[in-house]
XYZ file of C-alpha atoms in Angstrom:
698
model
C -70.189 141.814 -142.856
C -73.253 139.307 -142.697
C -76.690 140.934 -141.629
C -77.164 141.474 -137.800
C -79.210 139.310 -135.794
C -82.582 140.270 -135.092
C -84.465 141.179 -131.665
C -86.609 138.466 -131.465
C -83.874 135.805 -132.779
C -81.882 133.507 -131.153
C -78.832 131.144 -131.218
C -77.682 127.986 -129.033
C -75.348 129.459 -126.595
C -71.621 129.473 -127.551
C -70.106 126.012 -126.468
C -68.138 123.674 -128.122
C -68.725 120.161 -128.902
C -67.986 119.057 -124.953
C -70.079 121.550 -123.630
C -67.071 124.191 -122.758
C -68.388 127.601 -123.232
C -66.232 129.908 -125.653
C -66.574 133.202 -123.437
C -65.841 131.125 -119.863
C -63.332 128.549 -121.109
C -60.007 128.368 -119.640
C -57.606 130.487 -121.270
C -55.222 128.458 -123.440
C -57.129 124.806 -123.332
C -58.535 123.196 -126.354
C -62.582 123.810 -126.088
C -63.003 121.362 -127.960
C -61.544 118.118 -125.464
C -63.761 116.687 -122.506
C -65.079 118.960 -120.279
C -65.701 118.186 -116.673
C -64.306 115.366 -114.226
C -67.679 113.383 -114.398
C -68.587 110.807 -116.388
C -71.503 111.811 -118.548
C -73.778 110.527 -121.082
C -73.534 112.653 -124.694
C -76.230 115.123 -122.875
C -73.981 115.808 -120.014
C -75.863 114.093 -117.387
C -73.547 112.858 -114.415
C -73.167 108.834 -114.565
C -73.150 106.688 -111.502
C -72.287 103.287 -113.185
C -71.018 102.179 -117.024
C -70.359 98.454 -116.461
C -74.087 97.572 -115.732
C -76.689 97.821 -117.336
C -80.533 98.415 -116.011
C -82.350 95.154 -114.932
C -85.771 94.028 -113.491
C -83.482 91.976 -110.481
C -80.139 90.800 -110.627
C -80.734 87.966 -112.978
C -83.702 89.749 -114.943
C -84.272 91.179 -118.309
C -82.623 94.168 -119.131
C -85.201 97.051 -119.364
C -85.222 99.183 -122.584
C -85.929 101.994 -120.337
C -81.635 102.253 -120.018
C -80.874 105.300 -121.985
C -77.511 104.800 -121.232
C -77.095 101.737 -122.277
C -78.922 102.209 -126.126
C -76.812 105.437 -126.116
C -73.395 104.109 -125.495
C -73.749 100.625 -127.763
C -75.752 102.624 -130.447
C -72.495 105.147 -130.880
C -70.374 102.025 -130.453
C -72.196 100.294 -133.360
C -71.656 103.498 -135.791
C -67.940 104.338 -135.164
C -66.825 103.433 -137.961
C -67.067 105.169 -141.426
C -66.188 104.209 -144.347
C -62.512 103.660 -145.163
C -61.040 105.879 -147.449
C -60.989 103.380 -151.592
C -57.482 103.900 -151.624
C -55.077 105.641 -149.227
C -56.988 103.791 -146.515
C -53.851 102.991 -144.558
C -52.291 106.450 -143.234
C -50.343 108.439 -140.482
C -49.895 112.148 -140.205
C -48.405 114.889 -138.034
C -48.769 118.636 -137.734
C -46.251 121.253 -138.580
C -45.182 125.042 -140.067
C -44.343 125.440 -143.521
C -42.081 128.942 -144.068
C -41.599 130.223 -147.665
C -38.325 131.700 -148.960
C -39.435 134.043 -151.383
C -38.015 132.356 -154.105
C -41.490 131.552 -155.409
C -42.527 135.050 -155.366
C -41.670 135.888 -159.308
C -43.987 132.741 -160.625
C -47.021 132.977 -158.104
C -48.752 135.394 -156.190
C -50.115 132.852 -153.581
C -49.563 134.467 -149.895
C -48.201 131.375 -148.313
C -45.204 131.293 -150.960
C -44.304 134.684 -150.439
C -40.961 135.523 -148.395
C -40.952 134.502 -144.639
C -44.544 133.727 -144.647
C -45.496 131.094 -141.511
C -48.390 128.862 -142.346
C -49.934 125.725 -140.433
C -50.038 122.364 -142.111
C -51.414 118.963 -142.052
C -49.431 116.316 -143.681
C -50.833 112.631 -144.128
C -48.346 109.785 -145.861
C -50.226 106.570 -146.498
C -50.302 103.328 -148.580
C -52.668 103.120 -151.815
C -53.874 99.327 -152.143
C -53.872 98.094 -148.337
C -56.861 98.195 -146.150
C -56.755 100.584 -142.832
C -55.448 97.003 -140.927
C -52.850 96.420 -143.744
C -49.352 96.622 -142.771
C -46.886 99.983 -143.321
C -43.996 98.736 -145.359
C -45.828 96.497 -148.154
C -44.718 97.525 -151.791
C -46.610 100.202 -153.093
C -47.002 103.790 -153.832
C -46.944 106.200 -150.773
C -49.423 109.151 -150.591
C -47.787 112.316 -149.618
C -51.003 114.980 -149.148
C -50.365 118.463 -147.522
C -53.125 120.524 -146.320
C -51.622 124.245 -145.982
C -54.379 126.336 -144.052
C -53.513 129.534 -145.628
C -54.722 132.977 -145.231
C -56.281 132.978 -148.467
C -57.894 129.740 -147.819
C -56.915 125.561 -147.875
C -54.587 124.577 -150.428
C -54.072 121.072 -150.251
C -51.428 119.284 -152.421
C -52.383 115.980 -152.933
C -49.633 114.184 -154.372
C -47.215 110.692 -153.941
C -43.490 109.278 -153.107
C -43.671 108.503 -157.331
C -43.427 111.518 -159.776
C -45.699 109.717 -162.496
C -48.894 107.579 -161.965
C -49.801 104.290 -163.747
C -52.447 105.976 -166.041
C -52.863 108.881 -168.381
C -56.249 109.400 -168.372
C -58.517 109.858 -165.058
C -61.423 107.496 -166.588
C -59.117 104.550 -166.066
C -58.426 104.921 -162.168
C -61.463 102.634 -161.008
C -59.449 100.150 -163.413
C -56.111 100.058 -162.250
C -57.446 99.838 -158.573
C -59.679 97.299 -159.122
C -56.834 95.139 -160.519
C -54.166 96.267 -157.728
C -56.346 95.204 -154.952
C -57.425 91.629 -153.589
C -59.179 89.432 -156.011
C -62.848 89.719 -155.596
C -63.415 86.508 -155.091
C -60.938 85.489 -151.937
C -60.059 89.253 -150.449
C -56.125 88.108 -150.987
C -53.547 88.911 -151.507
C -54.149 92.068 -149.501
C -51.782 94.992 -149.753
C -49.549 93.489 -152.594
C -49.083 94.254 -156.210
C -48.184 90.183 -156.475
C -50.654 88.778 -158.141
C -52.689 88.399 -161.738
C -55.110 90.952 -161.919
C -52.722 93.501 -161.221
C -49.690 92.377 -163.527
C -52.744 91.930 -166.358
C -53.596 95.724 -166.249
C -50.346 97.096 -166.561
C -48.980 94.906 -169.050
C -52.279 95.519 -171.345
C -51.825 99.114 -170.355
C -48.001 99.795 -171.271
C -48.478 103.434 -170.096
C -48.077 102.062 -166.756
C -44.380 100.760 -167.219
C -42.542 103.824 -165.688
C -44.388 103.878 -163.050
C -44.474 99.809 -162.316
C -40.286 100.488 -162.266
C -40.583 103.038 -160.090
C -42.448 100.918 -157.530
C -40.384 97.667 -158.675
C -37.375 99.813 -157.464
C -36.492 100.638 -154.028
C -38.840 103.464 -154.578
C -41.952 101.327 -153.284
C -40.711 99.993 -149.978
C -38.901 103.510 -148.033
C -37.486 103.713 -144.921
C -39.386 105.737 -143.043
C -41.696 108.926 -143.933
C -38.754 111.210 -143.105
C -36.433 109.514 -146.111
C -39.166 109.551 -148.185
C -39.799 112.142 -151.364
C -43.144 113.460 -152.363
C -44.246 114.742 -155.953
C -47.388 117.109 -157.048
C -47.204 114.070 -160.077
C -49.066 116.700 -162.315
C -47.967 119.812 -163.779
C -49.443 122.760 -162.267
C -49.926 126.394 -163.565
C -48.402 129.428 -161.386
C -49.900 132.869 -161.846
C -47.934 135.830 -160.601
C -49.007 139.379 -159.641
C -48.478 140.609 -162.723
C -50.587 138.040 -164.525
C -47.642 136.552 -166.157
C -48.084 132.383 -166.010
C -45.505 129.380 -165.610
C -45.726 125.922 -165.643
C -44.068 123.926 -162.637
C -43.800 120.323 -161.309
C -43.748 120.638 -157.475
C -41.247 118.541 -155.336
C -40.634 117.125 -151.777
C -37.028 117.012 -150.847
C -36.303 115.320 -147.425
C -33.451 116.751 -145.846
C -32.677 113.600 -143.964
C -32.257 112.241 -147.723
C -33.973 109.429 -149.617
C -33.439 106.404 -148.628
C -35.443 102.781 -148.687
C -35.891 99.563 -146.618
C -34.028 96.298 -148.315
C -36.314 93.621 -149.058
C -35.971 91.309 -146.504
C -36.389 94.281 -143.954
C -39.625 95.147 -145.570
C -40.951 91.383 -145.088
C -39.571 91.282 -141.539
C -41.507 94.428 -140.533
C -44.417 93.457 -141.802
C -44.622 90.738 -139.490
C -42.739 92.163 -136.579
C -44.247 95.517 -136.387
C -46.725 96.170 -139.138
C -46.820 100.020 -137.619
C -43.407 100.756 -138.777
C -43.890 103.632 -140.173
C -46.056 105.444 -138.421
C -44.156 104.698 -135.415
C -41.079 105.768 -136.627
C -42.772 109.327 -137.023
C -44.270 109.778 -133.716
C -41.626 108.135 -132.106
C -38.956 110.621 -133.895
C -41.176 113.569 -133.275
C -41.781 112.628 -130.004
C -37.979 112.409 -129.333
C -37.448 115.681 -130.834
C -36.446 114.970 -134.152
C -39.146 116.770 -136.770
C -39.552 115.596 -139.989
C -38.087 118.326 -142.571
C -38.674 118.664 -146.357
C -37.858 121.284 -148.768
C -40.252 122.165 -150.947
C -39.016 122.735 -154.511
C -40.706 123.515 -158.315
C -38.950 123.097 -161.471
C -40.128 125.739 -163.294
C -41.140 125.249 -167.033
C -42.362 127.752 -169.627
C -46.035 128.160 -170.604
C -46.081 127.694 -174.278
C -49.157 126.815 -176.070
C -48.389 123.204 -177.003
C -47.741 122.622 -172.876
C -44.616 120.611 -173.802
C -40.832 120.887 -173.169
C -37.885 119.502 -174.512
C -40.424 117.023 -176.047
C -41.699 116.017 -172.942
C -45.445 116.628 -172.756
C -46.316 117.810 -169.713
C -50.038 116.861 -170.016
C -48.915 113.327 -169.951
C -48.760 112.195 -165.811
C -46.669 109.156 -166.811
C -44.022 111.378 -167.717
C -41.088 113.215 -165.587
C -38.585 116.427 -166.544
C -35.482 115.054 -165.402
C -33.723 117.376 -163.013
C -30.765 118.349 -165.438
C -32.976 119.624 -167.889
C -35.136 121.923 -165.411
C -32.961 122.232 -161.570
C -35.399 122.317 -159.180
C -35.645 125.738 -157.540
C -36.038 125.386 -153.408
C -38.941 127.881 -152.250
C -39.654 126.943 -148.849
C -39.108 124.193 -145.785
C -41.835 121.976 -143.881
C -41.051 121.076 -140.636
C -43.625 118.290 -139.118
C -43.064 118.418 -135.682
C -46.329 117.784 -133.709
C -48.620 114.751 -133.219
C -51.740 114.275 -133.579
C -53.887 114.314 -130.456
C -56.731 111.525 -132.164
C -55.603 109.808 -135.173
C -59.603 109.577 -135.831
C -60.526 113.313 -135.460
C -57.794 114.316 -137.448
C -55.752 111.798 -139.690
C -58.821 109.270 -140.430
C -61.726 112.715 -141.164
C -58.822 115.034 -142.667
C -60.467 115.604 -146.559
C -57.788 116.385 -148.970
C -58.786 118.067 -152.622
C -57.124 118.751 -155.957
C -59.709 121.483 -156.530
C -58.531 123.034 -153.322
C -56.238 126.215 -154.550
C -55.350 129.698 -153.780
C -55.325 132.216 -155.939
C -51.900 132.169 -157.990
C -52.000 128.097 -158.437
C -54.278 126.516 -161.564
C -55.015 123.465 -162.606
C -53.641 122.156 -166.356
C -55.678 120.081 -168.981
C -53.751 117.063 -167.461
C -56.845 114.364 -167.862
C -56.038 112.537 -164.953
C -55.834 115.757 -162.723
C -59.239 116.918 -164.621
C -61.013 113.644 -162.923
C -59.516 114.310 -159.656
C -60.796 117.421 -159.071
C -64.527 115.253 -159.767
C -63.326 112.707 -157.274
C -61.986 114.216 -154.371
C -64.897 116.309 -153.503
C -67.054 113.476 -154.282
C -65.179 110.838 -152.137
C -65.849 113.339 -148.790
C -69.633 113.136 -149.254
C -69.682 109.562 -148.584
C -66.764 109.084 -146.541
C -67.945 112.287 -144.171
C -71.318 111.833 -144.195
C -72.586 115.063 -146.173
C -71.053 118.277 -147.621
C -70.295 119.919 -144.487
C -66.940 118.286 -144.017
C -64.963 121.391 -144.278
C -66.282 122.029 -140.753
C -64.382 119.026 -139.101
C -61.944 120.703 -137.057
C -59.209 118.945 -139.084
C -60.959 120.797 -142.060
C -61.736 124.056 -140.993
C -59.692 127.072 -143.250
C -57.755 129.535 -140.743
C -59.442 132.033 -143.352
C -62.735 134.080 -143.101
C -65.773 131.614 -144.537
C -68.744 133.496 -145.883
C -70.163 130.522 -148.301
C -73.789 131.160 -148.468
C -74.022 127.691 -148.391
C -76.907 126.216 -146.449
C -78.013 123.451 -144.355
C -76.877 119.524 -145.124
C -76.176 116.779 -142.340
C -74.076 117.902 -139.556
C -74.202 121.605 -140.378
C -72.270 123.639 -137.160
C -72.692 127.177 -138.682
C -75.402 129.105 -137.323
C -76.235 131.507 -140.451
C -77.400 134.740 -139.787
C -79.863 136.549 -142.478
C -82.548 135.892 -144.850
C -81.089 135.804 -148.466
C -78.417 133.099 -149.315
C -78.787 134.007 -152.558
C -76.813 136.594 -154.648
C -77.519 139.289 -155.936
C -80.217 140.242 -153.174
C -81.806 143.104 -151.837
C -82.752 141.717 -148.505
C -79.658 141.378 -146.723
C -77.697 144.092 -148.452
C -76.500 142.115 -151.277
C -73.884 140.747 -148.589
C -71.746 139.457 -148.630
C -69.955 141.100 -151.108
C -67.956 139.061 -153.893
C -64.239 139.721 -154.244
C -62.479 140.992 -157.083
C -58.665 140.071 -158.187
C -57.488 142.838 -157.001
C -59.208 141.761 -153.419
C -58.004 138.435 -153.653
C -60.600 136.731 -155.615
C -59.900 133.639 -157.441
C -59.755 134.290 -160.959
C -58.519 131.784 -163.430
C -56.014 133.145 -166.560
C -58.078 133.077 -169.675
C -57.054 130.814 -172.192
C -57.895 129.586 -175.317
C -59.640 126.290 -175.700
C -61.229 124.478 -178.349
C -60.764 121.195 -180.916
C -63.308 118.183 -181.469
C -64.984 116.705 -179.073
C -64.276 113.097 -178.916
C -62.646 110.602 -176.941
C -58.571 109.651 -177.373
C -55.098 110.591 -176.658
C -52.686 112.784 -178.206
C -50.193 111.005 -180.458
C -47.466 112.503 -177.867
C -48.920 110.212 -175.230
C -48.326 106.950 -177.279
C -44.139 106.371 -176.128
C -44.933 104.367 -173.244
C -41.018 103.095 -172.983
C -38.252 105.619 -173.123
C -38.621 107.422 -169.821
C -38.984 103.613 -168.015
C -35.303 103.523 -169.942
C -34.121 106.705 -168.718
C -35.373 105.427 -164.922
C -33.697 102.036 -164.990
C -30.531 103.237 -167.007
C -30.176 106.198 -164.059
C -30.115 103.587 -161.100
C -26.848 102.825 -159.405
C -26.056 98.734 -160.126
C -27.450 97.472 -156.766
C -30.456 99.526 -157.318
C -30.555 97.360 -161.031
C -30.320 94.605 -158.907
C -33.158 95.158 -156.386
C -35.288 95.945 -159.568
C -34.480 92.668 -160.996
C -35.399 90.710 -157.871
C -38.736 92.773 -157.341
C -39.743 91.929 -160.930
C -38.596 88.280 -160.065
C -40.904 87.991 -156.863
C -44.007 89.859 -158.109
C -43.998 87.605 -161.472
C -42.988 84.446 -159.894
C -46.679 84.827 -157.637
C -48.701 84.973 -160.990
C -50.169 82.060 -161.999
C -51.009 83.054 -165.697
C -48.085 81.895 -167.631
C -49.381 84.119 -170.441
C -49.033 86.993 -168.094
C -45.617 86.176 -167.400
C -44.990 85.952 -171.038
C -46.372 89.588 -171.574
C -44.566 91.350 -168.936
C -41.098 90.248 -170.114
C -42.235 91.571 -173.548
C -42.853 94.639 -172.212
C -39.441 95.158 -169.965
C -37.610 93.725 -173.287
C -38.848 97.234 -174.563
C -37.218 99.171 -171.503
C -33.978 97.351 -171.223
C -32.246 93.864 -172.757
C -30.282 93.127 -169.828
C -33.364 93.959 -167.198
C -35.182 91.267 -169.240
C -32.818 89.039 -169.756
C -32.122 89.103 -165.847
C -35.835 88.918 -165.001
C -36.342 86.216 -167.705
C -33.847 83.814 -166.064
C -35.284 83.879 -162.652
C -38.785 82.858 -164.040
C -37.504 80.103 -165.897
C -38.232 81.695 -169.320
C -36.961 82.691 -172.418
C -36.383 86.201 -172.875
C -38.328 88.053 -175.902
C -36.235 90.627 -178.025
C -37.841 94.284 -177.786
C -36.267 97.463 -179.238
C -35.677 99.572 -176.213
C -34.613 103.450 -176.383
C -31.026 103.876 -177.030
C -30.509 107.431 -177.036
C -31.505 108.402 -173.533
C -29.469 110.426 -171.162
C -29.376 109.106 -167.451
C -30.138 111.298 -164.685
C -28.143 111.107 -161.629
C -30.746 112.505 -159.614
C -33.184 109.415 -160.114
C -30.698 107.294 -158.195
C -31.187 106.936 -154.319
C -27.526 106.085 -153.628
C -26.140 109.436 -151.583
C -22.441 110.894 -152.782
C -21.874 111.611 -149.297
C -22.818 111.255 -145.539
C -26.148 113.499 -144.434
C -28.104 114.209 -141.715
C -28.834 111.575 -138.777
C -31.601 113.250 -137.470
C -34.190 110.883 -136.144
C -32.403 107.554 -137.013
C -31.904 104.873 -134.660
C -28.608 103.470 -132.921
C -29.105 100.382 -130.835
C -26.551 99.599 -128.145
C -26.072 95.803 -127.024
C -25.627 95.551 -123.382
C -25.064 93.544 -120.813
C -24.818 93.443 -116.863
C -21.082 93.914 -116.907
C -20.982 96.710 -119.570
C -18.941 99.915 -120.226
C -21.856 101.983 -119.076
C -19.700 105.023 -119.154
C -18.856 104.278 -122.865
C -22.476 104.055 -123.879
C -22.791 107.591 -122.411
C -20.026 108.716 -124.259
C -21.948 107.448 -127.521
C -25.526 108.862 -126.656
C -24.228 112.201 -125.756
C -21.769 112.270 -129.710
C -25.340 110.836 -131.193
C -28.389 112.103 -129.637
C -26.442 115.950 -130.410
C -26.761 115.172 -134.030
C -30.268 114.505 -133.543
C -30.188 110.516 -133.735
C -32.006 108.458 -130.954
C -29.729 105.661 -128.951
C -31.972 102.661 -127.506
C -30.398 100.222 -125.444
C -30.974 96.635 -125.875
C -29.984 93.656 -123.219
C -30.509 90.149 -122.625
C -32.838 91.327 -120.039
C -35.522 94.365 -119.193
C -34.935 96.526 -116.632
C -32.188 98.775 -115.409
C -28.467 97.868 -115.858
C -26.139 99.423 -112.700
C -22.403 99.850 -112.391
C -21.050 101.658 -109.544
C -22.735 104.732 -109.704
C -23.791 104.558 -113.308
C -27.021 103.514 -114.376
C -28.998 102.570 -118.013
C -32.411 102.158 -118.469
C -32.909 98.799 -120.870
C -35.356 100.117 -123.515
C -35.425 96.843 -125.876
C -34.590 93.130 -124.920
C -33.472 90.892 -127.189
C -36.824 88.995 -127.380
C -38.294 92.407 -128.683
C -35.205 94.063 -130.694
C -35.144 92.769 -134.414
C -32.351 94.842 -136.928
C -34.987 96.295 -138.866
C -36.099 99.114 -135.900
C -32.081 100.071 -135.870
C -30.117 101.974 -138.609
C -26.918 100.922 -136.932
C -26.334 98.389 -134.347
C -23.085 98.762 -132.045
C -22.224 96.468 -129.341
C -20.775 97.963 -125.661
C -17.624 96.403 -124.153
C -18.462 94.445 -121.005
C -20.639 91.523 -122.548
C -17.662 89.244 -122.589
C -18.308 85.987 -124.265
C -21.858 86.114 -123.711
C -23.998 84.248 -126.628
C -27.739 83.885 -127.400
C -29.254 83.014 -131.134
C -31.205 86.210 -130.368
C -28.379 88.289 -130.744
C -26.545 86.441 -133.464
C -29.786 86.936 -135.732
C -30.000 90.401 -134.882
C -26.249 90.876 -135.909
C -26.341 88.963 -139.090
C -29.721 90.578 -140.136
C -27.861 94.343 -139.934
C -25.356 92.447 -141.793
C -27.163 91.539 -144.393
C -29.061 94.530 -144.559
C -25.670 96.204 -145.184
C -26.082 98.632 -141.824
C -22.942 100.112 -139.939
C -21.799 97.595 -137.484
C -20.163 99.098 -134.466
C -18.045 97.714 -131.082
C -15.761 98.569 -128.198
C -13.756 96.519 -126.513
C -14.782 92.747 -125.881
C -17.904 93.778 -128.109
C -15.534 92.634 -131.165
C -15.482 88.761 -130.227
C -19.441 88.913 -129.593
C -19.578 90.103 -133.419
C -17.081 87.125 -134.599
C -19.158 84.936 -132.205
C -22.104 85.779 -134.308
C -20.462 85.131 -137.521
C -19.922 88.777 -138.395
C -16.845 89.253 -140.619
C -15.160 92.084 -138.691
C -12.885 92.797 -141.346
C -16.242 93.874 -143.965
C -16.782 97.171 -144.705
C -18.763 99.217 -142.551
C -17.661 97.534 -139.407
C -16.091 99.814 -137.056
C -13.987 98.861 -133.871
C -12.327 100.431 -131.320
C -10.668 100.126 -128.108
C -12.781 102.370 -126.304
C -16.253 104.557 -127.090
C -14.955 108.332 -127.803
C -15.510 111.110 -129.827
C -13.874 109.228 -132.914
C -16.024 106.522 -132.631
C -19.092 108.390 -132.778
C -17.647 110.283 -135.508
C -16.728 106.924 -137.790
C -20.105 105.688 -136.721
C -22.154 109.257 -137.461
C -20.330 109.132 -141.129
C -21.363 105.805 -142.146
C -25.333 106.201 -140.743
C -25.376 109.074 -142.902
C -25.122 107.192 -146.009
C -27.830 104.776 -144.487
C -26.343 101.668 -146.047
C -22.807 100.163 -146.542
C -23.410 99.419 -150.011
C -19.801 98.036 -150.529
C -20.564 95.068 -148.453
C -23.787 94.092 -151.064
C -21.487 91.400 -153.049
C -20.618 90.017 -149.904
C -23.840 89.545 -148.783
C -25.815 88.198 -152.297
C -22.392 85.861 -152.459
C -23.584 84.614 -148.746
C -20.749 85.064 -147.215
């Protein structure tokens, strides 16, 4: 225990930042929220007027003595803190992680023991764009989870792609500089489709594997709830007996892994740049939490730290799940939205060095650099070394750190001896042995000549890119070709395009030929690996229908709509966790007899991108509208399930929708059978059988 305060010593009264007494505060009320019913200054002085500055006469000059004006304007001028250099565009949610105990054999980490519930805060983000960029750009997504464990905070800071562009952290500034907007014009924003990015990744061919993932559908996820997450690096786990194992962390979305199609991503960036954060917040508000299973690939901790010929310290490599199955060790549920974006989502500070006993890092040179970089970043962004005292960063464990002072210090430290050992304060605080929960790294032998370079095993830059591409379905490969063709088509330098084709020639000949044809360039000949075994786990196409919780069904209705049928459909799909939004020509309420229906979207405010399926209710008759036709045609092009009952089928035909195509669900009336068929199609995410028709322009 810390030494007691002396009789002649005092400290500030225990109040919250908003003046609420911790002793007299209302039970159940957040003491950090605003206090009092009157507007006040930051010092608590009540204000009679905040609309007019203090002047010498109604038309006279403003007086310097107006302390309220100066305080209000000064605070406003300093409201912004530096945005993150990377991952600036983010959204987050609170939740809970529950361990199933299956990790107990490989780690002593308390939060992974059976039945342990741990509060978490999870932030999703894009990498390249500024805070004002769009959610749906083609980019890697951050997937960062802060576990508030009883043993201290543990941060699992990863991405939605399991590999990275570079093998050594010393190159991180270079890849980010290359991916960011060109420094002369600050364009393009939040895009990799430009010369400097492709110049870098074609000169540093270790990036090839990550680029393949980014050019696949993984680069434009449908939503955060349908996005995988990865720890990227190999970690070392230590169990209660001191035995070690190497692991890779995986987040598996319960809703399945699904993506946007390219046209949807482009439309969303213009119509709704907040597409992903809105989807997450609205889903949580509607009672559809985001859920993920946490899994680990357990690998032997051998001296060479390789597995089946794969160097586990190379962040550009994966271990295929067929070689090392992912073992599920717990479930993450995100079910609460932040109260304040700045205080929580913007100020949260993640760090790969936030570790707990039982989890250690490895010698991965990318991870080693991150161990320095994250801490260094917080010092600038959050104004000094006390960022851990911000509410969103505070550990849910006792803190007695012997750290002192610094900007924004809010702890009131007691005692005279902030050093160890000491005799003045009874040698407190005590240091903890491993048995008492102390973080003790496993001893490991380290030797070698000092020098700059990589091991020979880091030199294979193409075989895993080939593995990834050849593991995709046909439609996914088409999307990769289109992505490369678009991105390279935005480059001006001919040499960069030609160099990119040379890289692709070493990945897959058909891929190279297809992209070269799109660019109007000759395809070079490479030497792609011919002995790779495809990994089915790398394809996003689901083998069967999955959960539909959080999915959105748009139901088109009009003044004469079958409201009873809409209600039946709504009850059926919402019972499975999906959300129904009624779309009509105008807003308001549709009434028919005793039935009423609230219109949530109009044809002017709705586009296909918002909906996972579109249904036309009976009762529209011969109604036609160009905006309705666009909505239905987009849903058809994007291979979404489309349904109609009664005369709704006529509306589809009038819009030019081929009602005989796959994924078009027609019925005489709305009922359980219609809802079940729609839900099954919705659970598959897309009707990919329709893709050939779309590509043929039918």
